[in-house]
Amino acid sequence: MTPLSDAAVLPALQSLKPSPRLPVLFVGHGSPMNAIEDNAYRRSWQALGAEIAARAPQPQMILCISAHWLTRGWQLTGMARPKTIHDFGGFPQALFDQQYPAPGAPAVARTLAAQLKAPSTGKALGVDEGEWGLDHGTWSVLKPMFPAAEIPVLQLSMDYSRAPAEHYALGLQLKALRERGVLIVGSGNIVHNLRATRRGTAAHEAYDWAVEFDTVVQEQIKKGDLGALQDFQKLGAVALQAHPTHEHYLPLLYAAGAADAGEMPRFFNANYQAASISMRSVVWG
């Protein structure tokens, strides 16, 4: 294994090679503290990473869609050494000390940005060559999964001004990347209402509206009715309670778009943090 400090000097990934189909993940990331606490969530991410690493072939690249990078238009990170972003406040210094020095893949980012098209305009995506990096929606789950930080990572931003259907449509475009060595990871939460959090609640305890919304989404995924996920706002008041703002839901649409309806989903971490955050996560493939 290459030491963490050497990850940035690994040979740069110039292009993607055809491969057997890789899985697609949606990970409920919850509190940033899950990245460093010895809890069931972090242990499940470690186990999943080990499972993926034991498969053949291993990913050539990880493409992560995080709830925490919102832009006008869509962008891909295009820097060779994406910085670790600590986009939070009020947490212990140990969390701010965390680094995830996975390399980027500038050549691949430029190629993918030209190939992928914004659903609203048909224009190529943008490439961010220095402003962003890897935010905690990405590194907090990838560091437990792949601690050696050897696999190149790109982040795809989300244009929050666009309708959910457009996010799902871009996810459909990502599906082909699974057969080009790319592990696709959506990182958000199926229910995410920080205004209603209750500290000290058990993992099985949640508001009725949180359970209702989570259950509807679960059933749609189990039935393979993945297109229905983009219509979550039709649930009305319960959707607004589950997502006063819906940036944490949108990464699910990218993952679902990259999945096939016939693929059997596997759920894990199917419980709650602070009564109003669903940690339910999904693996397809």
C-alpha positions as a printed NumPy array, in Angstrom:
array([[  0.   ,   0.   ,   0.   ],
       [  1.259,   3.471,  -0.823],
       [  1.636,   5.717,   2.261],
       [ -0.862,   8.544,   2.547],
       [  1.865,  11.13 ,   2.108],
       [  2.828,   9.607,  -1.244],
       [ -0.674,   9.544,  -2.73 ],
       [ -0.226,  12.814,  -4.581],
       [  2.832,  11.523,  -6.452],
       [  1.147,   8.466,  -7.926],
       [  1.089,   8.386, -11.753],
       [ -1.676,  10.641, -13.012],
       [ -4.763,   8.966, -14.447],
       [ -4.93 ,  10.078, -18.073],
       [ -7.891,   8.068, -19.371],
       [-10.455,   5.479, -18.327],
       [-10.23 ,   1.9  , -19.564],
       [-13.22 ,  -0.412, -20.144],
       [-13.998,  -2.633, -17.179],
       [-16.671,  -4.94 , -15.789],
       [-19.459,  -2.897, -14.258],
       [-18.668,  -1.381, -10.873],
       [-21.234,  -0.734,  -8.12 ],
       [-22.929,   2.579,  -7.516],
       [-23.424,   3.822,  -3.959],
       [-25.607,   6.259,  -2.113],
       [-24.166,   6.938,   1.335],
       [-25.981,   8.767,   4.115],
       [-23.114,  10.726,   5.633],
       [-24.836,  12.46 ,   8.574],
       [-22.664,  14.253,  11.122],
       [-19.055,  14.998,  10.098],
       [-18.034,  13.328,  13.384],
       [-18.908,   9.972,  11.814],
       [-15.582,  10.291,   9.969],
       [-13.558,   9.88 ,  13.158],
       [-15.83 ,   8.322,  15.783],
       [-15.709,   4.568,  16.272],
       [-19.39 ,   4.026,  15.564],
       [-21.535,   1.71 ,  13.464],
       [-21.613,   4.112,  10.518],
       [-17.866,   4.437,  10.194],
       [-17.41 ,   0.684,  10.651],
       [-19.931,  -0.003,   7.883],
       [-18.014,   2.317,   5.534],
       [-14.782,   0.532,   6.387],
       [-16.389,  -2.849,   5.667],
       [-17.849,  -1.65 ,   2.375],
       [-14.503,  -0.284,   1.242],
       [-12.821,  -3.587,   2.069],
       [-15.533,  -5.428,   0.139],
       [-15.023,  -3.252,  -2.945],
       [-11.235,  -3.503,  -2.685],
       [-11.512,  -7.304,  -2.648],
       [-13.427,  -7.348,  -5.919],
       [-11.838,  -7.46 ,  -9.354],
       [-11.295,  -5.074, -10.888],
       [-10.737,  -2.302,  -8.395],
       [-11.958,   1.199,  -9.301],
       [ -9.745,   3.288, -11.554],
       [-11.447,   6.419, -10.221],
       [-14.154,   7.55 ,  -7.8  ],
       [-16.728,  10.13 ,  -8.873],
       [-18.486,  11.607,  -5.852],
       [-21.563,  13.817,  -5.836],
       [-21.68 ,  15.56 ,  -2.458],
       [-24.524,  17.565,  -0.961],
       [-21.996,  20.253,  -0.067],
       [-20.841,  21.552,  -3.46 ],
       [-23.549,  23.714,  -5.018],
       [-22.791,  25.8  ,  -8.102],
       [-24.446,  27.635, -10.964],
       [-24.147,  25.128, -13.754],
       [-22.379,  21.821, -13.173],
       [-18.642,  21.483, -12.588],
       [-16.053,  18.769, -12.106],
       [-12.981,  19.192,  -9.942],
       [-10.009,  19.41 , -12.271],
       [ -7.031,  19.879,  -9.986],
       [ -4.193,  17.35 ,  -9.666],
       [ -4.122,  17.586,  -5.876],
       [ -7.585,  18.451,  -4.549],
       [ -7.442,  20.004,  -1.104],
       [ -9.313,  18.6  ,   1.874],
       [-12.072,  21.09 ,   2.691],
       [-13.309,  21.445,   6.282],
       [-16.666,  23.027,   5.468],
       [-18.194,  23.009,   8.949],
       [-17.839,  24.705,  12.304],
       [-18.104,  23.989,  16.003],
       [-16.447,  20.573,  15.961],
       [-13.324,  19.29 ,  17.781],
       [ -9.892,  20.102,  16.4  ],
       [ -9.374,  16.42 ,  15.602],
       [-11.943,  16.729,  12.829],
       [-10.253,  19.804,  11.343],
       [ -6.952,  17.927,  11.407],
       [ -8.265,  15.286,   9.027],
       [ -6.713,  15.157,   5.562],
       [ -7.58 ,  13.007,   2.548],
       [ -4.793,  13.494,  -0.012],
       [ -6.297,  11.42 ,  -2.829],
       [ -5.04 ,  12.542,  -6.229],
       [ -7.288,  14.188,  -8.764],
       [ -7.464,  13.321, -12.452],
       [ -7.301,  16.565, -14.478],
       [ -7.129,  14.896, -17.898],
       [-10.123,  12.693, -17.128],
       [-12.046,  15.649, -15.717],
       [-11.579,  17.603, -18.926],
       [-12.672,  14.634, -21.036],
       [-15.741,  13.909, -18.938],
       [-16.719,  17.582, -18.794],
       [-16.82 ,  17.611, -22.599],
       [-18.736,  14.323, -22.828],
       [-21.366,  14.992, -20.168],
       [-24.046,  17.518, -21.019],
       [-26.043,  19.804, -18.763],
       [-29.636,  18.54 , -19.063],
       [-31.046,  22.054, -19.243],
       [-28.861,  23.375, -22.058],
       [-26.926,  20.509, -23.611],
       [-23.719,  22.421, -22.904],
       [-20.533,  20.8  , -21.647],
       [-19.862,  20.869, -17.928],
       [-17.351,  23.239, -16.367],
       [-13.985,  22.265, -14.894],
       [-12.857,  23.792, -11.603],
       [ -9.071,  23.875, -11.632],
       [ -8.443,  25.323,  -8.188],
       [-11.349,  26.704,  -6.18 ],
       [-12.952,  23.609,  -4.61 ],
       [-11.496,  20.226,  -3.681],
       [-12.921,  17.379,  -1.582],
       [-15.508,  18.558,   0.939],
       [-16.623,  16.602,   3.968],
       [-19.494,  14.977,   2.093],
       [-16.795,  13.219,   0.092],
       [-13.795,  12.675,   2.348],
       [-15.755,  11.797,   5.491],
       [-17.021,   8.61 ,   3.819],
       [-14.138,   7.873,   1.437],
       [-11.429,   8.053,   4.104],
       [-12.926,   5.143,   6.104],
       [-13.628,   3.222,   2.878],
       [-10.28 ,   3.761,   1.158],
       [ -7.839,   5.037,   3.802],
       [ -4.756,   4.74 ,   1.58 ],
       [ -6.142,   7.571,  -0.605],
       [ -4.672,   5.904,  -3.697],
       [ -7.696,   6.029,  -5.992],
       [ -8.109,   9.318,  -7.898],
       [-11.235,  11.227,  -6.881],
       [-13.33 ,  13.726,  -8.806],
       [-16.251,  15.652,  -7.349],
       [-19.248,  16.634,  -9.439],
       [-21.05 ,  19.752,  -8.26 ],
       [-24.822,  20.226,  -8.297],
       [-26.717,  23.164,  -9.758],
       [-29.273,  23.677,  -6.998],
       [-31.275,  26.064,  -9.193],
       [-32.27 ,  23.235, -11.524],
       [-35.272,  20.92 , -11.122],
       [-34.793,  17.478,  -9.54 ],
       [-35.556,  15.861, -12.897],
       [-32.416,  17.438, -14.344],
       [-30.245,  16.001, -11.582],
       [-31.706,  12.561, -12.261],
       [-31.123,  13.044, -16.002],
       [-27.441,  13.794, -15.399],
       [-27.269,  10.679, -13.224],
       [-28.506,   8.66 , -16.206],
       [-25.509,   9.937, -18.173],
       [-23.164,   8.69 , -15.454],
       [-24.338,   5.087, -15.823],
       [-21.91 ,   4.324, -18.66 ],
       [-18.971,   5.307, -16.452],
       [-19.551,   2.229, -14.309],
       [-18.179,   0.178, -17.21 ],
       [-15.139,   2.417, -17.477],
       [-13.72 ,   1.747, -14.039],
       [-15.575,   4.489, -12.163],
       [-17.101,   3.953,  -8.724],
       [-19.986,   6.426,  -8.433],
       [-20.812,   7.64 ,  -4.929],
       [-23.693,   9.927,  -4.008],
       [-23.248,  11.399,  -0.522],
       [-26.17 ,  13.081,   1.23 ],
       [-29.121,  11.941,   3.35 ],
       [-32.593,  10.648,   2.458],
       [-33.979,  12.737,   5.328],
       [-32.08 ,  15.826,   6.47 ],
       [-33.651,  18.463,   8.7  ],
       [-31.082,  20.103,  10.964],
       [-33.708,  22.448,  12.397],
       [-35.45 ,  19.512,  14.069],
       [-32.497,  17.537,  15.441],
       [-32.805,  16.019,  18.911],
       [-29.546,  15.071,  20.535],
       [-29.342,  11.876,  22.503],
       [-32.002,   9.972,  20.568],
       [-31.416,   6.317,  19.77 ],
       [-30.751,   5.153,  16.219],
       [-34.259,   3.667,  15.918],
       [-35.983,   6.865,  17.106],
       [-37.214,   9.414,  14.567],
       [-40.07 ,  11.787,  13.869],
       [-43.127,  10.268,  12.207],
       [-42.595,  12.436,   9.122],
       [-38.976,  11.296,   8.873],
       [-40.002,   7.643,   9.003],
       [-42.791,   8.248,   6.478],
       [-40.524,   9.924,   3.936],
       [-37.737,   7.391,   4.418],
       [-40.205,   4.524,   3.98 ],
       [-41.615,   5.923,   0.726],
       [-38.125,   6.292,  -0.71 ],
       [-37.143,   2.831,   0.482],
       [-40.148,   1.261,  -1.23 ],
       [-39.468,   3.059,  -4.506],
       [-35.894,   1.81 ,  -4.481],
       [-36.912,  -1.751,  -3.576],
       [-39.418,  -1.837,  -6.45 ],
       [-36.852,  -0.495,  -8.91 ],
       [-39.09 ,   2.539,  -9.489],
       [-36.037,   4.78 ,  -9.523],
       [-37.515,   7.441, -11.773],
       [-40.152,   8.14 ,  -9.122],
       [-37.448,   9.407,  -6.771],
       [-37.229,  12.651,  -8.726],
       [-40.874,  13.408,  -7.85 ],
       [-40.298,  13.568,  -4.098],
       [-41.744,  17.088,  -3.849],
       [-45.171,  15.663,  -4.741],
       [-45.251,  14.293,  -1.191],
       [-46.004,  17.85 ,  -0.114],
       [-45.711,  18.731,   3.557],
       [-43.837,  15.577,   4.516],
       [-41.208,  16.327,   1.858],
       [-40.784,  19.852,   3.224],
       [-40.35 ,  18.49 ,   6.721],
       [-37.841,  15.906,   5.532],
       [-35.953,  18.518,   3.478],
       [-36.47 ,  22.217,   4.284],
       [-33.786,  22.543,   1.601],
       [-33.174,  19.491,  -0.547],
       [-29.456,  19.561,  -1.38 ],
       [-28.919,  16.446,   0.766],
       [-31.54 ,  14.523,  -1.212],
       [-30.217,  15.377,  -4.674],
       [-27.134,  13.078,  -4.574],
       [-29.555,  10.148,  -4.347],
       [-30.927,  11.103,  -7.764],
       [-27.482,  10.869,  -9.356],
       [-26.86 ,   7.451,  -7.816],
       [-30.328,   6.212,  -8.789],
       [-29.84 ,   7.493, -12.335],
       [-26.594,   5.527, -12.594],
       [-28.275,   2.351, -11.314],
       [-30.42 ,  -0.061, -13.321],
       [-34.007,  -0.685, -12.272],
       [-33.331,  -4.431, -12.331],
       [-30.313,  -4.266, -10.035],
       [-31.056,  -5.591,  -6.581],
       [-30.441,  -2.807,  -4.049],
       [-28.759,  -3.553,  -0.757],
       [-29.55 ,  -1.235,   2.16 ],
       [-27.309,  -0.557,   5.119],
       [-27.268,   1.937,   8.003],
       [-31.066,   1.954,   7.799],
       [-31.618,   4.107,  10.881],
       [-31.442,   7.711,  12.092],
       [-29.197,  10.292,  13.704],
       [-30.702,  12.935,  15.979],
       [-34.259,  11.859,  15.007],
       [-34.311,  13.932,  11.809],
       [-31.438,  12.578,   9.695],
       [-31.888,   9.295,   7.835],
       [-28.646,   7.39 ,   7.507],
       [-30.143,   4.87 ,   5.072],
       [-27.571,   3.971,   2.431],
       [-27.787,   1.857,  -0.722],
       [-25.504,  -0.265,  -2.888],
       [-26.492,  -1.256,  -6.392],
       [-24.434,  -3.888,  -8.17 ]])
